[in-house]
Amino acid sequence: MKNRFQDITSIDFYQNKKQVKWLVFLVSFLIGSGSIWYTNLLVDELRERESRQIQLLSSALEYAATTSENLTFINQEIIQQNYSIPIIMVDSEGNPIEFRNIKFKNKADGQDSLKTLDKELLEMQEEYEPIYLQEADIRVFYRNSELLTNLRYYPYVQLAVILVFGALAYALFNQSKIAEQNRVWAGLTKETAHQLGTPIASLMAWIDYLRNSPVWEENKEIIQEMDKDVVKLRMVTERFSSIGSKPMIQPENLYQVIEETINYLRPRISTKVELLINTDSRDLDALMNKPLFEWVIENICKNAVDAMRGKGKITISVLQDSDKFVIVDITDTGKGIEKRNFKKVFNPGFSTRQRGWGLGLTLAKRIVEGYHGGKIFVKNSEIGKGTTFRIMLLGNLEDASQFVTEGILEY
């Protein structure tokens, strides 16, 4: 029992939120279906009871029409006690001669009342066969009472309410999980930035020492590359510090930012990977936080290198989509992504690598959509041929005004 309980509590509901969503829907549906089944039993019983009541009423009317005895008891206790079931009695020519529990419009004249009775007769004919009083040559039409009608539709209303409640419960659970993740992300990244600060400062001091030491001339290129890596570490620390805070967003030359990122990546990835940049214009500006956006490009490119197993081509295309957005398409020649995983690749923990954390694309989505007011998605992918990721960024300050108002962007 203990092991079974541990298995249940160890389920990652967020990773399996699609299954959780369907589980909530299924439970709601089963509860609603059970309610419908039980209510239908009550409806059938009540309908049978009303039918017997109409039979009794019809028998009383027929008896009253064929006898001269005192019928005060029958009239008061049987005929007049029907307060709920609508009935209409018609003569041999089909003209209404008596009715009970029929609702008429306020201030309805005789003509309107006849129309209402005709309409009710049509509905009654469709619902039940009339009861024929042979001795009196009268037919009694009737239909379900309002109570029975409302009871019949009540379980469907109840099912809808349960489903809505289930959907709201799932949405609240999902939002609560996302908020919890946000707090964890922010705390983890800020603590990481804090922990990196001391060794980075020490490395900077050692590089300054090497610049002024006798080994400088002999190892100049190596020390310069080390300096680039330390600068990169400082940038990574800035990125981690920016997560959970409002980053500074400003116009940047998109081509130059991407070029700088690619130039840093080239000597640090496989020499069998070709990196290309295509653009219609090198003067396109986009609103961004430069360190964070460089992080996005790095993560996608590194994922592409892994997908190509260190051999292939990555093409980055910079395009003007419209007056509002500029586009960055990153295309690789890797193994591709199945269509059913187009959205899943951005979920935390989703990874096709055995040692992967599955956080790179999650961070990319958070940075592009959460901090830049843009969009990122898998534009297309084909198994065995490659994948194209599309990033859409705002191109001018006016388009970003709504995000400033919402507190997402800051200038």
Coordinates of C-alpha atoms in Angstrom, one line a residue:
M1 CA 0.0 0.0 0.0
K2 CA 2.8 2.4 0.9
N3 CA 4.6 1.7 -2.4
R4 CA 1.4 2.3 -4.4
F5 CA 0.9 5.6 -2.5
Q6 CA 4.4 6.7 -3.4
D7 CA 3.8 5.8 -7.0
I8 CA 0.7 8.0 -7.1
T9 CA 2.4 10.9 -5.3
S10 CA 5.4 10.7 -7.5
I11 CA 3.4 11.4 -10.7
D12 CA 4.5 14.7 -12.3
F13 CA 1.1 16.2 -13.0
Y14 CA 2.6 19.2 -14.8
Q15 CA 4.6 17.1 -17.3
N16 CA 1.4 15.0 -17.9
K17 CA -1.0 18.0 -17.8
K18 CA -2.7 16.8 -21.0
Q19 CA -3.5 13.5 -19.4
V20 CA -4.6 15.4 -16.2
K21 CA -6.9 17.6 -18.4
W22 CA -8.6 14.5 -19.9
L23 CA -8.8 12.9 -16.5
V24 CA -10.6 15.9 -15.1
F25 CA -12.9 15.9 -18.1
L26 CA -13.6 12.2 -17.8
V27 CA -14.4 12.4 -14.0
S28 CA -16.7 15.3 -14.7
F29 CA -18.4 13.4 -17.5
L30 CA -18.9 10.3 -15.4
I31 CA -20.4 12.3 -12.6
G32 CA -22.7 14.1 -15.0
S33 CA -23.6 10.9 -16.7
G34 CA -24.5 9.3 -13.4
S35 CA -26.6 12.2 -12.5
I36 CA -28.4 12.0 -15.9
W37 CA -29.0 8.3 -15.5
Y38 CA -30.4 8.7 -11.9
T39 CA -32.5 11.7 -12.9
N40 CA -34.0 9.9 -15.9
L41 CA -35.1 7.2 -13.5
L42 CA -36.9 9.8 -11.4
V43 CA -38.4 11.4 -14.6
D44 CA -39.7 8.1 -15.8
E45 CA -41.3 7.4 -12.4
L46 CA -42.8 10.9 -12.2
R47 CA -44.1 10.7 -15.8
E48 CA -45.8 7.3 -14.9
R49 CA -47.3 8.9 -11.9
E50 CA -48.6 11.9 -13.8
S51 CA -50.0 9.5 -16.5
R52 CA -51.9 7.6 -13.8
Q53 CA -53.2 10.9 -12.4
I54 CA -54.5 11.9 -15.8
Q55 CA -56.2 8.5 -16.2
L56 CA -57.8 8.9 -12.8
L57 CA -58.9 12.5 -13.7
S58 CA -60.4 11.3 -17.0
S59 CA -62.3 8.5 -15.3
A60 CA -63.6 11.0 -12.8
L61 CA -64.7 13.3 -15.6
E62 CA -66.4 10.5 -17.5
Y63 CA -68.2 9.3 -14.4
A64 CA -69.3 12.9 -13.6
A65 CA -70.8 13.2 -17.1
T66 CA -72.9 10.0 -16.8
T67 CA -74.3 10.2 -13.3
S68 CA -76.8 12.5 -11.5
E69 CA -75.4 11.8 -8.0
N70 CA -73.7 14.4 -5.8
L71 CA -70.2 14.8 -7.2
T72 CA -68.9 17.4 -4.9
F73 CA -66.1 15.1 -3.5
I74 CA -65.0 14.0 -7.0
N75 CA -64.9 17.6 -8.2
Q76 CA -63.1 19.1 -5.3
E77 CA -60.7 16.2 -4.5
I78 CA -59.8 14.9 -8.0
I79 CA -60.7 17.3 -10.8
Q80 CA -60.0 20.6 -9.0
Q81 CA -56.8 19.3 -7.3
N82 CA -54.8 19.2 -10.5
Y83 CA -52.5 22.2 -10.1
S84 CA -49.6 21.2 -12.3
I85 CA -50.5 19.0 -15.3
P86 CA -51.7 21.1 -18.3
I87 CA -54.8 19.5 -19.9
I88 CA -57.3 20.6 -22.6
M89 CA -60.6 18.8 -23.2
V90 CA -62.1 19.1 -26.7
D91 CA -65.5 18.1 -28.1
S92 CA -66.1 15.8 -31.1
E93 CA -65.4 18.7 -33.5
G94 CA -62.0 19.4 -31.9
N95 CA -63.1 22.7 -30.1
P96 CA -61.7 23.3 -26.6
I97 CA -64.4 23.1 -24.0
E98 CA -62.4 23.0 -20.8
F99 CA -58.7 23.5 -19.9
R100 CA -56.5 23.7 -16.8
N101 CA -53.0 24.9 -16.1
I102 CA -52.5 26.7 -19.4
K103 CA -50.5 29.9 -19.3
F104 CA -51.8 32.8 -21.3
K105 CA -50.1 36.1 -22.2
N106 CA -50.9 39.0 -19.9
K107 CA -54.0 41.0 -21.2
A108 CA -54.6 38.4 -23.9
D109 CA -57.9 38.7 -25.7
G110 CA -60.2 35.9 -26.9
Q111 CA -58.4 35.5 -30.2
D112 CA -55.0 35.3 -28.6
S113 CA -56.3 32.8 -26.1
L114 CA -57.5 30.5 -28.9
K115 CA -54.1 30.7 -30.6
T116 CA -52.5 29.7 -27.4
L117 CA -54.8 26.8 -26.9
D118 CA -54.2 25.6 -30.6
K119 CA -50.5 25.8 -30.0
E120 CA -50.8 23.8 -26.8
L121 CA -52.9 21.2 -28.5
L122 CA -50.3 20.7 -31.2
E123 CA -47.6 20.2 -28.5
M124 CA -49.8 17.8 -26.5
Q125 CA -50.6 15.7 -29.6
E126 CA -46.9 15.2 -30.3
E127 CA -46.2 14.3 -26.6
Y128 CA -49.0 11.9 -25.7
E129 CA -52.0 10.2 -27.2
P130 CA -55.3 11.8 -26.0
I131 CA -57.6 10.0 -23.6
Y132 CA -61.0 9.4 -25.2
L133 CA -64.1 9.6 -22.9
Q134 CA -66.5 7.5 -25.0
E135 CA -69.7 8.3 -22.9
A136 CA -69.2 12.0 -23.1
D137 CA -67.6 12.0 -26.6
I138 CA -64.7 14.1 -25.2
R139 CA -61.0 13.8 -25.8
V140 CA -58.5 14.8 -23.1
F141 CA -55.1 16.1 -24.2
Y142 CA -52.3 16.6 -21.8
R143 CA -48.5 17.0 -21.5
N144 CA -45.8 16.9 -18.9
S145 CA -45.9 19.3 -16.0
E146 CA -43.3 22.1 -15.8
L147 CA -41.7 20.2 -12.9
L148 CA -41.2 17.1 -15.0
T149 CA -40.0 19.1 -17.9
N150 CA -37.5 21.0 -15.8
L151 CA -36.4 17.8 -14.1
R152 CA -35.7 16.2 -17.5
Y153 CA -33.3 19.0 -18.5
Y154 CA -31.8 19.6 -15.1
P155 CA -29.1 16.9 -15.3
Y156 CA -27.8 18.3 -18.6
V157 CA -27.5 21.8 -17.0
Q158 CA -25.8 20.0 -14.1
L159 CA -23.4 18.3 -16.4
A160 CA -22.5 21.6 -18.1
V161 CA -21.9 23.2 -14.7
I162 CA -19.7 20.2 -13.6
L163 CA -17.7 20.4 -16.8
V164 CA -17.2 24.2 -16.4
F165 CA -16.2 23.7 -12.8
G166 CA -13.7 21.0 -13.9
A167 CA -12.3 23.3 -16.6
L168 CA -11.9 26.1 -14.1
A169 CA -10.3 23.7 -11.6
Y170 CA -7.8 22.6 -14.2
A171 CA -7.1 26.1 -15.3
L172 CA -6.5 27.2 -11.7
F173 CA -4.2 24.2 -11.1
N174 CA -2.3 25.0 -14.3
Q175 CA -1.9 28.7 -13.4
S176 CA -0.8 27.8 -9.8
K177 CA 1.8 25.4 -11.2
I178 CA 3.1 28.1 -13.6
A179 CA 3.2 30.7 -10.9
E180 CA 5.1 28.2 -8.7
Q181 CA 7.5 27.5 -11.5
N182 CA 8.1 31.2 -12.1
R183 CA 9.1 31.7 -8.4
V184 CA 11.4 28.7 -8.7
W185 CA 12.9 30.0 -11.9
A186 CA 13.5 33.5 -10.5
G187 CA 15.0 32.2 -7.2
L188 CA 17.2 29.6 -8.9
T189 CA 18.6 32.0 -11.6
K190 CA 19.3 34.8 -9.1
E191 CA 21.1 32.4 -6.8
T192 CA 23.1 31.1 -9.7
A193 CA 24.1 34.6 -10.7
H194 CA 25.1 35.3 -7.2
Q195 CA 27.3 32.2 -6.9
L196 CA 29.0 32.9 -10.3
G197 CA 29.9 36.4 -9.3
T198 CA 32.9 35.5 -7.1
P199 CA 34.8 33.1 -9.4
I200 CA 34.2 35.4 -12.4
A201 CA 35.7 38.3 -10.6
S202 CA 38.7 36.0 -9.6
L203 CA 39.1 34.9 -13.3
M204 CA 39.1 38.5 -14.5
A205 CA 41.9 39.3 -12.0
W206 CA 44.0 36.3 -13.2
I207 CA 43.6 37.4 -16.8
D208 CA 44.8 40.9 -16.0
Y209 CA 47.7 39.3 -14.2
L210 CA 48.6 37.2 -17.3
R211 CA 48.4 40.3 -19.5
N212 CA 51.1 41.9 -17.5
S213 CA 53.2 38.7 -17.0
P214 CA 56.1 37.5 -19.2
V215 CA 53.9 34.7 -20.7
W216 CA 51.7 37.3 -22.5
E217 CA 53.5 37.5 -25.8
E218 CA 54.0 33.7 -26.0
N219 CA 50.3 32.9 -25.1
K220 CA 48.5 36.0 -26.4
E221 CA 45.9 34.2 -28.5
I222 CA 45.0 31.8 -25.7
I223 CA 44.7 34.5 -23.1
Q224 CA 42.5 36.5 -25.4
E225 CA 40.1 33.6 -26.0
M226 CA 40.1 33.0 -22.2
D227 CA 39.1 36.7 -21.8
K228 CA 36.2 36.2 -24.3
D229 CA 35.0 33.3 -22.2
V230 CA 35.1 35.3 -19.0
V231 CA 33.2 38.1 -20.7
K232 CA 30.7 35.5 -21.8
L233 CA 30.4 34.2 -18.3
R234 CA 29.7 37.8 -17.1
M235 CA 27.0 38.0 -19.8
V236 CA 25.5 34.7 -18.6
T237 CA 25.4 36.1 -15.1
E238 CA 23.6 39.2 -16.4
R239 CA 21.1 36.9 -18.1
F240 CA 20.4 34.9 -15.0
S241 CA 20.0 38.1 -13.0
S242 CA 17.4 39.3 -15.6
I243 CA 15.2 36.3 -15.2
G244 CA 12.3 37.2 -12.9
S245 CA 13.0 40.9 -13.3
K246 CA 11.8 43.5 -15.8
P247 CA 14.6 43.6 -18.4
M248 CA 15.6 46.8 -20.2
I249 CA 14.2 46.6 -23.7
Q250 CA 15.5 48.9 -26.4
P251 CA 16.0 49.0 -30.2
E252 CA 19.0 47.0 -31.5
N253 CA 20.3 46.2 -34.9
L254 CA 19.1 42.7 -35.4
Y255 CA 21.7 41.6 -37.9
Q256 CA 24.6 42.8 -35.8
V257 CA 23.3 41.1 -32.6
I258 CA 23.0 37.8 -34.4
E259 CA 26.3 38.2 -36.2
E260 CA 28.1 38.8 -32.8
T261 CA 26.4 35.7 -31.4
I262 CA 27.4 33.5 -34.3
N263 CA 31.0 34.8 -34.3
Y264 CA 31.2 33.7 -30.7
L265 CA 29.7 30.3 -31.3
R266 CA 31.7 29.3 -34.4
P267 CA 35.0 28.5 -32.7
R268 CA 33.1 26.7 -29.9
I269 CA 31.1 24.2 -31.8
S270 CA 32.0 21.4 -34.3
T271 CA 34.0 22.6 -37.3
K272 CA 31.7 20.4 -39.4
V273 CA 28.8 22.7 -38.7
E274 CA 28.3 25.6 -41.2
L275 CA 26.7 28.7 -39.8
L276 CA 25.1 31.2 -42.4
I277 CA 23.2 34.4 -42.0
N278 CA 20.8 35.6 -44.8
T279 CA 19.1 38.9 -44.8
D280 CA 17.3 41.3 -47.1
S281 CA 18.6 44.3 -45.1
R282 CA 21.3 44.7 -42.4
D283 CA 19.5 47.8 -41.0
L284 CA 16.5 46.1 -39.4
D285 CA 16.0 47.1 -35.8
A286 CA 14.1 45.1 -33.2
L287 CA 13.1 45.7 -29.7
M288 CA 15.1 43.5 -27.4
N289 CA 17.2 43.0 -24.4
K290 CA 20.5 42.1 -26.1
P291 CA 22.0 39.6 -23.5
L292 CA 18.7 37.7 -23.3
F293 CA 18.1 37.6 -27.0
E294 CA 21.6 36.3 -27.6
W295 CA 20.8 33.6 -25.2
V296 CA 17.8 32.6 -27.3
I297 CA 19.9 32.3 -30.5
E298 CA 22.6 30.3 -28.7
N299 CA 20.1 27.9 -27.2
I300 CA 18.4 27.2 -30.5
C301 CA 21.7 26.9 -32.4
K302 CA 23.2 24.5 -29.8
N303 CA 20.0 22.4 -30.0
A304 CA 20.4 22.4 -33.8
V305 CA 24.0 21.2 -33.5
D306 CA 22.9 18.4 -31.2
A307 CA 20.1 17.5 -33.7
M308 CA 22.7 17.3 -36.5
R309 CA 25.1 15.3 -34.3
G310 CA 27.8 17.9 -35.0
K311 CA 27.6 17.9 -38.8
G312 CA 25.4 19.9 -41.0
K313 CA 24.3 23.5 -41.8
I314 CA 22.4 26.1 -39.8
T315 CA 20.9 29.0 -41.7
I316 CA 19.6 32.1 -39.9
S317 CA 17.3 34.3 -42.1
V318 CA 16.5 37.9 -41.0
L319 CA 13.3 39.2 -42.6
Q320 CA 10.9 42.1 -42.4
D321 CA 7.5 40.6 -41.8
S322 CA 5.4 43.8 -41.6
D323 CA 5.5 47.2 -40.0
K324 CA 4.9 45.5 -36.7
F325 CA 7.2 42.5 -36.6
V326 CA 10.6 41.4 -37.8
I327 CA 11.3 37.7 -38.3
V328 CA 14.3 35.4 -37.5
D329 CA 14.1 31.9 -39.0
I330 CA 16.7 29.4 -37.8
T331 CA 16.9 26.3 -40.0
D332 CA 19.0 23.3 -39.4
T333 CA 19.6 20.0 -41.3
G334 CA 19.0 17.8 -38.3
K335 CA 16.8 14.8 -37.6
G336 CA 13.6 16.9 -37.4
I337 CA 10.7 17.0 -35.0
E338 CA 7.4 15.0 -35.1
K339 CA 4.4 17.3 -35.7
R340 CA 2.8 16.1 -32.4
N341 CA 5.8 17.5 -30.6
F342 CA 5.8 21.0 -32.1
K343 CA 4.4 22.5 -28.9
K344 CA 5.9 20.0 -26.5
V345 CA 9.5 21.0 -27.3
F346 CA 8.9 24.2 -25.3
N347 CA 7.7 22.4 -22.2
P348 CA 10.1 22.2 -19.2
G349 CA 11.9 18.8 -19.1
F350 CA 11.1 17.8 -22.7
S351 CA 14.3 16.6 -24.3
T352 CA 15.4 13.9 -26.9
R353 CA 18.8 13.7 -25.4
Q354 CA 19.5 11.2 -22.6
R355 CA 21.5 13.8 -20.6
G356 CA 19.4 16.8 -21.6
W357 CA 17.6 19.0 -19.1
G358 CA 15.0 20.2 -21.5
L359 CA 15.3 23.8 -20.4
G360 CA 16.9 25.6 -23.5
L361 CA 13.7 26.0 -25.5
T362 CA 11.6 26.7 -22.4
L363 CA 13.9 29.6 -21.6
A364 CA 13.8 30.8 -25.2
K365 CA 10.0 30.8 -25.2
R366 CA 9.9 32.6 -21.8
I367 CA 12.4 35.3 -23.0
V368 CA 10.8 35.9 -26.4
E369 CA 7.1 35.8 -25.4
G370 CA 7.2 36.8 -21.7
Y371 CA 9.9 39.5 -21.8
H372 CA 9.8 40.7 -25.4
G373 CA 6.1 40.4 -26.3
G374 CA 7.1 38.4 -29.4
K375 CA 6.4 34.9 -30.6
I376 CA 8.5 31.7 -31.1
F377 CA 7.3 28.4 -32.6
V378 CA 8.2 25.6 -34.9
K379 CA 7.5 26.9 -38.4
N380 CA 8.0 23.5 -40.1
S381 CA 9.9 20.3 -39.7
E382 CA 10.5 17.1 -41.6
I383 CA 11.9 13.9 -40.1
G384 CA 15.4 13.3 -41.4
K385 CA 15.6 16.7 -43.2
G386 CA 15.6 19.4 -40.6
T387 CA 13.6 22.0 -38.6
T388 CA 12.9 25.7 -38.9
F389 CA 12.2 27.7 -35.7
R390 CA 10.6 31.1 -36.2
I391 CA 11.1 34.1 -33.9
M392 CA 8.9 37.2 -34.3
L393 CA 10.0 40.4 -32.5
L394 CA 8.4 43.8 -32.3
G395 CA 10.0 46.3 -34.7
N396 CA 9.2 49.7 -33.1
L397 CA 8.3 51.3 -29.8
E398 CA 4.7 52.1 -30.7
D399 CA 3.8 48.5 -31.1
A400 CA 5.3 47.7 -27.7
S401 CA 3.2 50.3 -25.8
Q402 CA 0.7 47.7 -24.7
F403 CA 3.4 45.6 -23.1
V404 CA 4.8 48.7 -21.3
T405 CA 1.3 49.4 -20.0
E406 CA 1.1 45.8 -18.7
G407 CA 4.5 46.0 -17.0
I408 CA 6.1 43.5 -19.3
L409 CA 8.5 45.8 -21.0
E410 CA 10.5 48.7 -19.6
Y411 CA 12.5 51.4 -21.4

